[in-house]
Short mmCIF file of C-alpha atoms and ligand atoms in Angstrom, two decimals:
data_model
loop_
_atom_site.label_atom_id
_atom_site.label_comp_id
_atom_site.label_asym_id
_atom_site.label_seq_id
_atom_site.Cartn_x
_atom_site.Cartn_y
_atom_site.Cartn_z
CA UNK A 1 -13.49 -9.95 -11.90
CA UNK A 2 -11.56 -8.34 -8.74
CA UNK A 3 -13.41 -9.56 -5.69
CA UNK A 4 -13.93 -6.12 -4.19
CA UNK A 5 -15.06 -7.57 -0.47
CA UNK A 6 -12.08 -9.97 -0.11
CA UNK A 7 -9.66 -6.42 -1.06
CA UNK A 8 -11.87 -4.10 1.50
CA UNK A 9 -10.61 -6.82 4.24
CA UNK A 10 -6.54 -5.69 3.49
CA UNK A 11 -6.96 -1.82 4.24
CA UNK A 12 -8.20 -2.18 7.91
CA UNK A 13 -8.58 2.24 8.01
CA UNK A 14 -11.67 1.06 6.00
CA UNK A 15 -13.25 0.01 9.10
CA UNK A 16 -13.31 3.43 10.78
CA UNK A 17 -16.00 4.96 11.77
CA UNK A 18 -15.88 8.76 11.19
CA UNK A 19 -18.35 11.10 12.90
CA UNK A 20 -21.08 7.85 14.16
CA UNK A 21 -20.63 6.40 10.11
CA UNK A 22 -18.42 3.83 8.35
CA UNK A 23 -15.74 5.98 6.52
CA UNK A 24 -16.24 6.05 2.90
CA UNK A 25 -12.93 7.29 1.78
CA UNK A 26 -13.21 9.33 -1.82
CA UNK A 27 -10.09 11.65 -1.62
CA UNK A 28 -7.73 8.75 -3.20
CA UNK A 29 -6.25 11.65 -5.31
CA UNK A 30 -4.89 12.91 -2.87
CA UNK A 31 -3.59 9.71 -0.74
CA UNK A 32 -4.33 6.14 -1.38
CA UNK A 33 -5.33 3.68 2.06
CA UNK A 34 -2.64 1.42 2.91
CA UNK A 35 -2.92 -2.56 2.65
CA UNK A 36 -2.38 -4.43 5.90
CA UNK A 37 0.71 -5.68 3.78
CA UNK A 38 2.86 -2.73 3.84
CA UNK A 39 1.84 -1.72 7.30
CA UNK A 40 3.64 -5.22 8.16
CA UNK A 41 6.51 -4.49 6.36
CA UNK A 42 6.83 -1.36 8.20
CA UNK A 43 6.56 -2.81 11.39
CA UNK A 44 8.38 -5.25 10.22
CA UNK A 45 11.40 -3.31 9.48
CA UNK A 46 11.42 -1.31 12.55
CA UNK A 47 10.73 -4.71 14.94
CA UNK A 48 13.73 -7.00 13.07
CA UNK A 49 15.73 -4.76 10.80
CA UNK A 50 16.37 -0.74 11.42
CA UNK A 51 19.69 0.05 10.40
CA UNK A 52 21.60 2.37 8.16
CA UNK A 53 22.04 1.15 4.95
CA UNK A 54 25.30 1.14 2.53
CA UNK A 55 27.84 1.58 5.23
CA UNK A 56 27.38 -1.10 7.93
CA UNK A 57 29.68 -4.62 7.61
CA UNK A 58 27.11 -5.87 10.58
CA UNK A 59 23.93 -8.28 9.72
CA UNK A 60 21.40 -5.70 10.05
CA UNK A 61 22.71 -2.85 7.58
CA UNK A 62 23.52 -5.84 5.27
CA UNK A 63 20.02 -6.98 5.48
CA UNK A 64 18.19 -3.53 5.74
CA UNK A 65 20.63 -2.45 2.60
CA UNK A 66 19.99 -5.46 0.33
CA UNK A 67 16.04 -4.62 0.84
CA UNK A 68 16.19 -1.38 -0.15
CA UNK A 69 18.17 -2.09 -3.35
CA UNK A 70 15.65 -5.33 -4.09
CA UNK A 71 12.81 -2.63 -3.63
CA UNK A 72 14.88 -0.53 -6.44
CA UNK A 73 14.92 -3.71 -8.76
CA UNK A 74 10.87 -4.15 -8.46
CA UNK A 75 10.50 -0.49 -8.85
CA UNK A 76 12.70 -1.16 -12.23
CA UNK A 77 10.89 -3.76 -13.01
CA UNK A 78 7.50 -2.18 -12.60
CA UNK A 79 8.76 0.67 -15.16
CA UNK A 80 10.28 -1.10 -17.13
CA UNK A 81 13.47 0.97 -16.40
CA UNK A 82 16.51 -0.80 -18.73
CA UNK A 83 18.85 -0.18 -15.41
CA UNK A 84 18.24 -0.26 -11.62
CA UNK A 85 20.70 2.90 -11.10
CA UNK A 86 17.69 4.72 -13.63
CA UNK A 87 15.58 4.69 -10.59
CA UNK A 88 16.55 7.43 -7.61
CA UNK A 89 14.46 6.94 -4.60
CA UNK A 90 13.59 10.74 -3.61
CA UNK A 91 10.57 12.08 -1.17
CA UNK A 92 7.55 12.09 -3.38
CA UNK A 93 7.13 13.74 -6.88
CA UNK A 94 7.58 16.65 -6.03
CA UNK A 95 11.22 16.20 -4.56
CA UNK A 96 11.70 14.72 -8.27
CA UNK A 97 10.99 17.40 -10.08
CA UNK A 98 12.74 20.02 -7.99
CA UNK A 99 15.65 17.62 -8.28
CA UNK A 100 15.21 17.71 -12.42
CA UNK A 101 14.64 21.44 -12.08
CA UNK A 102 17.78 22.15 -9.99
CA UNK A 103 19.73 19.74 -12.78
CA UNK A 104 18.60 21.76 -15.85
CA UNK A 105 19.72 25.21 -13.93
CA UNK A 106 23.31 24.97 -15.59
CA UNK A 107 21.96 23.22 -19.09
CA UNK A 108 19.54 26.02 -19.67
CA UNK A 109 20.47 29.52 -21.65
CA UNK A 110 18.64 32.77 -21.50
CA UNK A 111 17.07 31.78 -25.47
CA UNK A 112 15.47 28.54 -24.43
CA UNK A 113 11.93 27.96 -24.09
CA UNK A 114 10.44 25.15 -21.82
CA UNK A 115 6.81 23.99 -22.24
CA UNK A 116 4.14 23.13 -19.50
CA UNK A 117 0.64 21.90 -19.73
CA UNK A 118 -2.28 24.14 -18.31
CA UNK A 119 -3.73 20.90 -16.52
CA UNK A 120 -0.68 21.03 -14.21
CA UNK A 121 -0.34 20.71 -10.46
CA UNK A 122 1.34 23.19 -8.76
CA UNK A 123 4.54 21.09 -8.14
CA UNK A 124 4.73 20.88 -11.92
CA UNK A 125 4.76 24.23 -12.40
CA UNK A 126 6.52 26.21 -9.52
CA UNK A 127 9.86 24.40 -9.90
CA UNK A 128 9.73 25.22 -13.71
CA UNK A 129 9.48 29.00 -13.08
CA UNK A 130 11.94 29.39 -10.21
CA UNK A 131 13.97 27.16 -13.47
CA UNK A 132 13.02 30.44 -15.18
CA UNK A 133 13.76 33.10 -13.16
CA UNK A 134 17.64 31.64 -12.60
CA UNK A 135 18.13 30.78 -16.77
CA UNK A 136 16.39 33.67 -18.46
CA UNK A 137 14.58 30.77 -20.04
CA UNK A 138 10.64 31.46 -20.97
CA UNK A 139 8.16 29.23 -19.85
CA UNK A 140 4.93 28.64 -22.41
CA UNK A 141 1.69 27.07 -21.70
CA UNK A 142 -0.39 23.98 -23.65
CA UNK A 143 -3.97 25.26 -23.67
CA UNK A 144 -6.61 23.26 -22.78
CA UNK A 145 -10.14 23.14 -23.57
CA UNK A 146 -13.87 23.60 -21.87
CA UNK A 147 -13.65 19.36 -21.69
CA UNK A 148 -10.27 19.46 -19.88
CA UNK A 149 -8.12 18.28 -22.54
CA UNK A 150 -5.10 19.25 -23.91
CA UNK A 151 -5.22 21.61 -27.04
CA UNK A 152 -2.46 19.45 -28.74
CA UNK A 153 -2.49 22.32 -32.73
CA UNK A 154 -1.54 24.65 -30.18
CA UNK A 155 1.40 22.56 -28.53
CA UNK A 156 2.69 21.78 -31.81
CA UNK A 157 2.47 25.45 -32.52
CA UNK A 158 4.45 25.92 -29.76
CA UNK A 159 7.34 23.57 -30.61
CA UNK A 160 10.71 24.88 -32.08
CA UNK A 161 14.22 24.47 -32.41
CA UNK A 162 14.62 26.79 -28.37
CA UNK A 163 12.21 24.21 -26.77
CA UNK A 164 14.57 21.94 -24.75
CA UNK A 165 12.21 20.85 -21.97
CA UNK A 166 8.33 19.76 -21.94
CA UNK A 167 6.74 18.73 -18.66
CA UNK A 168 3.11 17.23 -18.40
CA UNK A 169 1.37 14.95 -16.28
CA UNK A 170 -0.12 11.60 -17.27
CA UNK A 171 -3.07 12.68 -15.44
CA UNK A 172 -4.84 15.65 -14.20
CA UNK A 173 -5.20 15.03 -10.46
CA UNK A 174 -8.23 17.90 -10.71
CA UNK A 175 -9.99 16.69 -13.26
CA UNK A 176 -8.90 13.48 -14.03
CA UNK A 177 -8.02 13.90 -18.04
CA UNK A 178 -5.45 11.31 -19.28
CA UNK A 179 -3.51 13.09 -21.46
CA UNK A 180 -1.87 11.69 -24.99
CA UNK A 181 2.19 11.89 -23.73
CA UNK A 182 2.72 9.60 -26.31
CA UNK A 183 1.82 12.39 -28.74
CA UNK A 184 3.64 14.95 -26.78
CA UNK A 185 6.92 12.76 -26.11
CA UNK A 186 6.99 12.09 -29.87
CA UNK A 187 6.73 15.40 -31.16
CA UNK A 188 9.26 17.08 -28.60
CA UNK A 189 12.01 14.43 -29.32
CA UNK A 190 11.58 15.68 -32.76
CA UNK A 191 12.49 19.32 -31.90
CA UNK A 192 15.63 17.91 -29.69
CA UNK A 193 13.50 18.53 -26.61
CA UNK A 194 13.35 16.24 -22.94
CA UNK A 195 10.01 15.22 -21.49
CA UNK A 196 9.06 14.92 -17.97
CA UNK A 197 5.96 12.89 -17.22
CA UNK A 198 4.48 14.25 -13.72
CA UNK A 199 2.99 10.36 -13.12
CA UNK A 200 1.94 10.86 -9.56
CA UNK A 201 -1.52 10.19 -10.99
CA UNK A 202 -1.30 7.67 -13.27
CA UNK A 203 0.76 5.32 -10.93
CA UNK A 204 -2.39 4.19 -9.10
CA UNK A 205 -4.38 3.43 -12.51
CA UNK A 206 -1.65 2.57 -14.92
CA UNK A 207 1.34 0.62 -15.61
CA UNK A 208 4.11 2.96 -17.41
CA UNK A 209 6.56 1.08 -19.97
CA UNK A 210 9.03 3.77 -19.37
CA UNK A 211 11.30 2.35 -22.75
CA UNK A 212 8.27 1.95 -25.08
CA UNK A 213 7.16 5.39 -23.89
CA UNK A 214 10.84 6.90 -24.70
CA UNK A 215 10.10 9.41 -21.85
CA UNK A 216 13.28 11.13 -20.48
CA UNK A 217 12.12 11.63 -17.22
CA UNK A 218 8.90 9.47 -15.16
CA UNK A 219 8.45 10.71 -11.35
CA UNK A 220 6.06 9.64 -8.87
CA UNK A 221 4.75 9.22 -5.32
CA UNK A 222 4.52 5.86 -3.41
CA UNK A 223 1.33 7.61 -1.79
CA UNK A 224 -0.80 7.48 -4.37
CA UNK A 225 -0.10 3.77 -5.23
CA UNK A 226 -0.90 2.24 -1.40
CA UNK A 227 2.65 2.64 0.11
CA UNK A 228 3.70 5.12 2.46
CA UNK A 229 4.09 8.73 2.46
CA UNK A 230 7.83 10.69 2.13
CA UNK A 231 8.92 8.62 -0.21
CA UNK A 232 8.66 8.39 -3.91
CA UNK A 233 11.00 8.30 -7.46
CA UNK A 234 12.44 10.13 -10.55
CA UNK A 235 13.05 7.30 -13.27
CA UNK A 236 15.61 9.43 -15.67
CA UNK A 237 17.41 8.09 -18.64
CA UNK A 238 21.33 7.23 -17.80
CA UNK A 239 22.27 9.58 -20.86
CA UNK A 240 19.99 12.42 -19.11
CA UNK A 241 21.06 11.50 -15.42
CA UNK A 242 24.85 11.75 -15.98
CA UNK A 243 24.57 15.03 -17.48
CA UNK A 244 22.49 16.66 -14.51
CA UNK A 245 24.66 17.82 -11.63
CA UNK A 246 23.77 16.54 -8.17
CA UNK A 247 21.27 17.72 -6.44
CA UNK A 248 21.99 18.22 -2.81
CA UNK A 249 25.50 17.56 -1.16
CA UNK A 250 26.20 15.23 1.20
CA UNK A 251 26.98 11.70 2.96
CA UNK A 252 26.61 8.57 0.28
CA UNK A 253 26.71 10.72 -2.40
CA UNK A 254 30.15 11.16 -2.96
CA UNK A 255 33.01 9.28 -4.04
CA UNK A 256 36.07 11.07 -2.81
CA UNK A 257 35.76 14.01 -0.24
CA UNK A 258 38.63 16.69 0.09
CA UNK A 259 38.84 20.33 0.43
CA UNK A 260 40.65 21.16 -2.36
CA UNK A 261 38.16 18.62 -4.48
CA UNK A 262 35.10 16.44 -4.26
CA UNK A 263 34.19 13.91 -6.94
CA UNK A 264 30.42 12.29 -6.68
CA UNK A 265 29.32 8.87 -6.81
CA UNK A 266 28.21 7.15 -9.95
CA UNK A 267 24.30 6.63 -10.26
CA UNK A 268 22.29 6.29 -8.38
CA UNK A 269 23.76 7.31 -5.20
CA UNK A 270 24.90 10.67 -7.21
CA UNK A 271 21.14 11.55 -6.54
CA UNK A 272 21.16 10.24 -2.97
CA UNK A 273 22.66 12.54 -0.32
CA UNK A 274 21.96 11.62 3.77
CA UNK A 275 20.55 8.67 4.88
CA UNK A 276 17.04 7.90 3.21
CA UNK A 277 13.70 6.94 3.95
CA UNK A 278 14.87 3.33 4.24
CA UNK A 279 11.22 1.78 5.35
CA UNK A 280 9.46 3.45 3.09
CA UNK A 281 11.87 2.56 -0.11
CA UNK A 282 11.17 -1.09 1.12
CA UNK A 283 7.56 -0.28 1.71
CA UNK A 284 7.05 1.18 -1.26
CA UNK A 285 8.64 -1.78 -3.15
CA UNK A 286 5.90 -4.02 -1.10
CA UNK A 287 3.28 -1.78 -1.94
CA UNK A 288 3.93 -2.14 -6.30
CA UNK A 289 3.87 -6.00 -5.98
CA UNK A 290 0.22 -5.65 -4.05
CA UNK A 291 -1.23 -3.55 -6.82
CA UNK A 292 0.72 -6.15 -9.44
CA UNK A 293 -1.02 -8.74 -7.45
CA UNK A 294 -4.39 -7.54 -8.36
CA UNK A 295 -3.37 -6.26 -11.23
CA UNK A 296 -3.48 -3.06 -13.30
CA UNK A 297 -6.04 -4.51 -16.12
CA UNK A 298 -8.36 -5.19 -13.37
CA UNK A 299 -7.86 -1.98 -11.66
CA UNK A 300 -8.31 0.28 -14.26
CA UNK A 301 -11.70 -2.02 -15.30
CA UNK A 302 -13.53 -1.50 -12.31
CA UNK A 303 -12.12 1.81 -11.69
CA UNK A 304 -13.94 3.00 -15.07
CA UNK A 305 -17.18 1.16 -14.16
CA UNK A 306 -16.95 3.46 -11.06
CA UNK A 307 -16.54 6.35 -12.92
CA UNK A 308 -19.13 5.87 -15.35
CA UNK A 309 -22.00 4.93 -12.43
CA UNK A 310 -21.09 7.70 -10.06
CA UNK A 311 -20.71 10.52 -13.27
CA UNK A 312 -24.22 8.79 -14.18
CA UNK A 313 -25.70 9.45 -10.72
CA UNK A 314 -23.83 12.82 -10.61
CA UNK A 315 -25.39 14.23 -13.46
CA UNK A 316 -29.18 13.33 -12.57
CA UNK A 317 -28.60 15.93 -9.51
CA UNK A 318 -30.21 19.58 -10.63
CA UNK A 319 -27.52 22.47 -10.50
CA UNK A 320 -24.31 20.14 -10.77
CA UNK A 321 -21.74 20.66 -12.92
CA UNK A 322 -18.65 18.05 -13.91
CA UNK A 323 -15.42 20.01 -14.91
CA UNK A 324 -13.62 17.30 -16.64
CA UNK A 325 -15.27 15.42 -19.11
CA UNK A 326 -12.29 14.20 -21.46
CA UNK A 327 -12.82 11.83 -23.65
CA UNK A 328 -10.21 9.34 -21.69
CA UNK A 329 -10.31 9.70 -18.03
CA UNK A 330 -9.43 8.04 -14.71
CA UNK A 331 -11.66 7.86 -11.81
CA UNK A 332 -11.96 11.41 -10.62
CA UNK A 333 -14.81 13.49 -10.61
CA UNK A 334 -14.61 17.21 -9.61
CA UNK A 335 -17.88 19.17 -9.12
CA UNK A 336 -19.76 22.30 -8.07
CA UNK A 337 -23.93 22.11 -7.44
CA UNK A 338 -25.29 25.82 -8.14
CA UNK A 339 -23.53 28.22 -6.18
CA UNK A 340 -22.69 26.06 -2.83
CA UNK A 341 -19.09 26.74 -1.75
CA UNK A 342 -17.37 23.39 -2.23
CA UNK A 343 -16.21 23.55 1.25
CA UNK A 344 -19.73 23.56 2.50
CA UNK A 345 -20.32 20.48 0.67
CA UNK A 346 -17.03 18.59 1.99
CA UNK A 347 -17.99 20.19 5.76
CA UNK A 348 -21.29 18.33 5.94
CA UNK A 349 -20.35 14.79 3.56
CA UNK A 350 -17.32 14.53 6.23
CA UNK A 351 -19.93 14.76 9.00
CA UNK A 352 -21.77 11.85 7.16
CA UNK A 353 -18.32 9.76 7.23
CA UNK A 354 -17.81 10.77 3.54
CA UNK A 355 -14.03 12.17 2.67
CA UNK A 356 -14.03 14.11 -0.28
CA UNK A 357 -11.60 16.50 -1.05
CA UNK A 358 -12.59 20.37 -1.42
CA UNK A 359 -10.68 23.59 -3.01
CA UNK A 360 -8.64 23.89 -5.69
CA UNK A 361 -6.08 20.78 -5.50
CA UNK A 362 -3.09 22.81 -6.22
CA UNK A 363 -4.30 23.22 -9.87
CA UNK A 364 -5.15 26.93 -9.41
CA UNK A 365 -4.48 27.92 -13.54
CA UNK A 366 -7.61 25.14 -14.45
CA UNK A 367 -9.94 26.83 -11.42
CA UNK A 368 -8.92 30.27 -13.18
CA UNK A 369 -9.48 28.53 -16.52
CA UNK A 370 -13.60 27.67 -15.34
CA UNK A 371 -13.83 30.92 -13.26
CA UNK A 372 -14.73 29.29 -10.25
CA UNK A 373 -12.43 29.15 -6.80
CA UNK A 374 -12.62 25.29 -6.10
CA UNK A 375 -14.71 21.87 -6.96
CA UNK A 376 -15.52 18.70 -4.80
CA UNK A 377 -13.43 16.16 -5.67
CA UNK A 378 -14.36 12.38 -5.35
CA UNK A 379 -11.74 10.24 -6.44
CA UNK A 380 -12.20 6.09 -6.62
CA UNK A 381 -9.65 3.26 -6.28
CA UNK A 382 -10.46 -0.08 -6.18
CA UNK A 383 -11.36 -0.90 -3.28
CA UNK A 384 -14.27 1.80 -3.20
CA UNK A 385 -18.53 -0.07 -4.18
CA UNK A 386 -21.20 1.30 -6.42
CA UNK A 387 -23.05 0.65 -2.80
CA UNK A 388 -20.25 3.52 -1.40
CA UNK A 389 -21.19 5.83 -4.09
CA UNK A 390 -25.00 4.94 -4.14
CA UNK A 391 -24.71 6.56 0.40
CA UNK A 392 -22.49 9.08 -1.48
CA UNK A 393 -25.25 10.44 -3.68
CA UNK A 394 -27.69 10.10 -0.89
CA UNK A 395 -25.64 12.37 1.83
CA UNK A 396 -24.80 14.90 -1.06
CA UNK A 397 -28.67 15.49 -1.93
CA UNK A 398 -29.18 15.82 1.76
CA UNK A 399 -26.08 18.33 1.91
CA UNK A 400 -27.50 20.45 -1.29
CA UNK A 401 -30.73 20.48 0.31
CA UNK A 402 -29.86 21.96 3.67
CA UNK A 403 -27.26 24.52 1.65
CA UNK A 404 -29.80 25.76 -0.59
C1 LIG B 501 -0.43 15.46 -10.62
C2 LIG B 501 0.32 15.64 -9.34
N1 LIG B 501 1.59 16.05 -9.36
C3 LIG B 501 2.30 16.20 -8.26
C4 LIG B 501 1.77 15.97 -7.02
C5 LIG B 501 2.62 16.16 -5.80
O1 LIG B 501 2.84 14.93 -5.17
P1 LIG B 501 3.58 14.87 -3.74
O2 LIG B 501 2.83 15.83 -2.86
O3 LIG B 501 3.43 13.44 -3.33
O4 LIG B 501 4.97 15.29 -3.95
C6 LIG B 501 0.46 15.55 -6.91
C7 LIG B 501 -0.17 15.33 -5.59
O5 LIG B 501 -1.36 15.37 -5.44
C8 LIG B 501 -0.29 15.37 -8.10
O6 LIG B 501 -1.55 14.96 -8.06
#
């Protein structure tokens, strides 16, 4: 049993008052609060430590560099990466995919075929096309169905001896659908083909086992998991990693530098150019062993009894409709009531302290797919109440009212 009063106490932004009412914060897709933890570790490092890292001989780039690369190690060890190099600190998941993208630009030919999901977020999806337009390569699309999930007949229909890449995410950050990427790992390693697991959704809810999953590539954003923003990963096999070229020139990642040749650094500095978000590697190190401290089990427990009350409180409201109603889910519930624009909705919760997020969450193909131009989104971590949702409810009745 997670004692949910004792967590509220380390994420002091749940104090605020927003608009004359106690913030209840339900756009955790989108960001996650921050424990009082990392926020000292970020102070922290910019009161004691703030110093380049990998090039100093003084104390304080010794110090600052031998945090970053322990924050590397509990990232490994969170992942269950088999080597520390397998983890490249980048900007957020969308940096790691670009950075995969970019790679696969000179591995790609003109008759290869790459497959995405339909439940994909924009930065799983853009990065793949522009991967397109440079190879020749053609990009095809897993249908989903009315529930949200993943038609999985028609991605083994799709499967053949051109598909070298498949890219999905663990989670639907619009409607919350957990897909099967065991399945889908499993049946593109038969064809010869690479996964990429877009995770920056999962990483709040669930612990990957990057090795038992055999996924190729595993990116996220320290965001979403209670660390800072601008900072995030790509976990990518060695095998895979060595055979992508660099991805942006530069300081650190190099080995030798002349002008007649340059030869790059071994992993994972290959992946590494300029000086990097030092705090937030650190921070976001801090931030895995506070969700490890209350532990994922727990998490995704009460998370589900969360989903289950508010989609049962939801549903007794006339005119609303959930889009999303897979079979496994996480803790996200998008939603339209009749014909209120969303953003009307999200205008007047906010003025009753209530942040939800409104529009279509960078996941325009599934807002196509249901014909409508946006939801309301209320996403849960674990620190949100059944007493949060039960105001929730409350303020949206009031909202649909004064809309209708
Ligand atoms: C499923 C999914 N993929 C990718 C991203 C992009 O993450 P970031 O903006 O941190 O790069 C998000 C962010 O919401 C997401 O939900």
């Amino acid at each position: 049993m997670l004692d949910i009063q004792h967590i509220r106490k380390d994420f002091p932004i749940l104090n605020r008052i927003v608009n004359g009412k106690p913030l209840i914060y339900f756009d955790n897709a989108a960001t996650s609060q921050t424990p009082q933890h990392v926020i000292d570790v970020i102070v922290d490092y910019y009161s004691n430590y703030n110093a380049n890292i990998h090039r100093g001989v003084h104390s304080l780039s010794q110090e600052a560099t031998d945090a970053y690369e322990q924050a590397r190690i509990k990232i490994q060890k969170h992942f269950n990466a088999k080597e520390s190099h397998e983890i490249i600190f980048t900007s957020g998941t969308t940096d790691s995919i670009n950075l995969v993208a970019n790679g696969f630009s000179s591995l790609l030919k003109r008759e290869d075929e790459i497959i995405v999901s339909a439940l994909e977020h924009h930065s799983n999806i853009v990065p793949w096309q522009m991967l397109c337009e440079r190879t020749g390569a053609s990009l095809k699309v897993i249908p989903m169905n009315e529930n949200g999930e993943l038609m999985l007949s028609a991605f083994d229909a799709l499967l053949n001896d051109s598909t070298k890449l498949v890219f999905v995410n663990h989670i639907s950050n619009a409607l919350g659908t957990i897909n099967p990427i065991e399945y889908i790992i499993e049946k593109a390693h038969k064809v010869g083909a690479a996964v990429l697991v877009d995770g920056a959704q999962s990483c709040p809810h669930i612990k990957p086992d990057v090795q038992a999953l055999d996924v190729d590539f595993y990116v996220c954003s320290a965001h979403k998991l209670c660390g800072p923003t601008g900072v995030g990963m790509l976990y990518g096999k060695e095998d895979w990693l060595n055979k992508l070229p660099p991805y942006q020139g530069g300081g650190e990642m190099i080995a030798e530098v002349s002008f007649e040749k340059t030869t790059y650094a071994s992993l994972p500095h290959k992946f590494e150019a300029g000086t990097p978000n030092i705090c937030g590697g650190i921070a976001f190190g801090v931030a895995i062993d506070y969700m490890n401290s209350i532990g994922f089990d727990n998490i995704a427990k009460y998370e589900h009894e969360l989903l289950e009350y508010a989609t049962e409180q939801l549903q007794k409201i006339e005119g609303l409709k959930i889009y999303g109603t897979a079979k496994e889910k996480t803790s996200v519930i998008s939603f339209n009531v009749g014909n209120i624009h969303p953003y009307d909705i999200g205008t007047i919760l906010d003025k009753m302290g209530i942040a939800v997020r409104t529009g279509h969450h960078c996941a325009q193909p599934i807002m196509d797919f249901y014909n409508i131009p946006g939801t309301v989104r209320a996403s849960f971590m674990f620190y949100n109440t059944k007493k949060e949702i039960d105001t929730f409810i409350v303020a949206l009745k009031k909202a649909v009212m004064m809309l209708s």
